[in-house]
XYZ file of C-alpha atoms in Angstrom:
152
model
C -1.093 18.797 49.782
C -2.429 17.004 46.729
C -3.499 19.671 44.200
C -5.501 17.201 42.213
C -8.124 17.502 44.902
C -8.078 21.263 44.852
C -10.094 22.922 42.149
C -10.308 26.518 43.382
C -12.347 28.120 46.000
C -12.458 31.795 45.389
C -15.790 31.714 43.662
C -17.122 29.507 46.473
C -17.288 25.861 47.159
C -19.915 23.437 48.477
C -19.463 21.131 51.401
C -21.922 18.431 52.369
C -23.349 18.443 55.870
C -21.223 15.452 56.610
C -18.035 17.224 55.439
C -18.920 20.282 57.562
C -19.502 18.043 60.628
C -16.201 16.271 60.063
C -14.294 19.531 59.575
C -15.795 21.180 62.667
C -15.192 18.153 64.842
C -11.558 17.470 63.738
C -10.501 21.130 63.486
C -10.494 21.344 67.245
C -7.544 18.969 67.195
C -4.457 21.264 67.369
C -2.291 18.749 65.529
C -4.504 18.916 62.444
C -5.102 22.682 62.649
C -1.372 23.414 62.945
C -0.716 21.509 59.705
C -3.423 23.411 57.844
C -1.692 26.811 57.366
C -2.384 28.951 54.397
C -3.253 32.592 53.885
C -5.958 31.424 51.432
C -8.960 29.988 53.287
C -9.968 27.709 50.409
C -6.507 26.094 50.429
C -6.635 25.738 54.181
C -10.038 24.026 54.036
C -8.721 21.621 51.357
C -5.607 20.851 53.395
C -7.535 20.225 56.552
C -10.080 17.977 54.815
C -7.285 16.003 53.272
C -5.591 15.579 56.621
C -8.923 14.681 58.298
C -9.593 11.987 55.683
C -6.391 10.204 56.784
C -7.960 9.821 60.237
C -11.553 9.035 59.397
C -12.604 5.409 59.843
C -13.296 3.549 56.612
C -16.993 2.970 57.324
C -17.513 6.750 57.303
C -15.057 7.546 54.513
C -16.592 5.120 51.996
C -19.849 7.153 52.032
C -18.196 10.603 51.617
C -18.296 12.542 48.396
C -14.844 14.094 48.101
C -14.786 15.913 44.855
C -17.850 16.620 42.721
C -18.125 17.867 39.159
C -19.361 21.493 39.011
C -19.437 22.064 35.249
C -22.752 21.871 33.427
C -23.756 19.316 30.683
C -22.140 21.623 28.066
C -18.705 21.809 29.819
C -19.286 25.383 31.166
C -18.286 26.291 34.701
C -20.795 27.212 37.364
C -18.316 28.587 39.870
C -16.302 31.094 37.900
C -12.820 31.703 39.325
C -12.380 35.158 37.858
C -14.553 38.342 37.717
C -17.654 38.347 35.553
C -16.273 40.977 33.161
C -13.106 38.784 32.581
C -15.132 35.636 31.811
C -17.568 37.641 29.595
C -15.079 39.847 27.736
C -12.075 37.482 27.692
C -8.731 37.667 29.346
C -6.457 40.716 29.422
C -2.695 40.425 29.016
C -2.446 40.225 32.812
C -4.983 37.440 33.045
C -3.177 35.467 30.395
C -0.242 35.162 32.791
C -2.192 34.155 35.870
C -2.547 30.854 37.618
C -5.905 30.287 36.011
C -4.340 28.652 33.029
C -2.536 26.034 35.087
C -5.435 24.500 36.972
C -5.415 20.689 36.895
C -9.132 20.137 36.339
C -10.685 22.382 33.760
C -9.284 24.671 31.126
C -10.917 28.061 31.622
C -12.833 29.342 28.634
C -13.919 32.882 28.089
C -16.728 34.761 26.348
C -20.452 34.406 26.271
C -20.247 30.652 25.567
C -18.313 30.188 28.864
C -21.250 31.220 30.967
C -23.444 28.428 32.234
C -27.141 29.024 32.339
C -26.888 27.567 35.876
C -23.969 29.708 36.992
C -23.693 29.962 40.758
C -20.995 32.539 41.381
C -18.076 34.720 40.206
C -14.940 35.426 42.138
C -13.501 39.018 42.522
C -17.003 40.535 42.308
C -17.094 44.334 43.053
C -20.357 46.163 43.921
C -20.577 47.635 40.424
C -20.252 44.124 38.955
C -23.165 43.017 41.131
C -25.374 45.721 39.641
C -24.398 44.720 36.077
C -25.031 41.062 36.804
C -28.370 41.848 38.409
C -29.381 43.853 35.306
C -28.426 40.963 32.986
C -30.489 38.564 35.034
C -33.570 40.583 36.016
C -33.845 43.691 33.780
C -32.776 42.845 30.254
C -35.395 41.046 28.278
C -34.090 39.494 25.015
C -36.262 38.613 22.048
C -36.918 34.918 21.536
C -34.082 33.557 19.355
C -36.627 31.837 17.121
C -38.530 35.064 16.465
C -35.253 36.964 15.768
C -34.166 34.400 13.199
C -37.552 34.587 11.358
C -37.361 38.323 11.008
C -33.823 38.558 9.788
């Protein structure tokens, strides 16, 4: 399995309609499915898609989008691989030792500046986290930054 095609799926991933169709049609093939074994569903999907791409005719393969960029124009992630509180507050000692720092695509940044205005999801989200995120999005109204600067 080529890890350079695997970004991380815990926070979610996006598949095109064509990729879903390919996956669903080829996954019925026992020889492919038997080679796609992982306890992590995102790894399994990546392995299966990689295996399927070896079998897909070129005229179909040339039009497939295999890996797309998910960071925004400022280099901030949209699919956050850790919990909201970890991305917002910064890593704990435990987080500093985790796999997150060894990802081949993007170096994970922490703090307010790490959060994209077009964030899509956070991994490891607990119900209490959902309430906090909902509050940040829908309840808290911040002063206009321009107005705040004028009054200081």
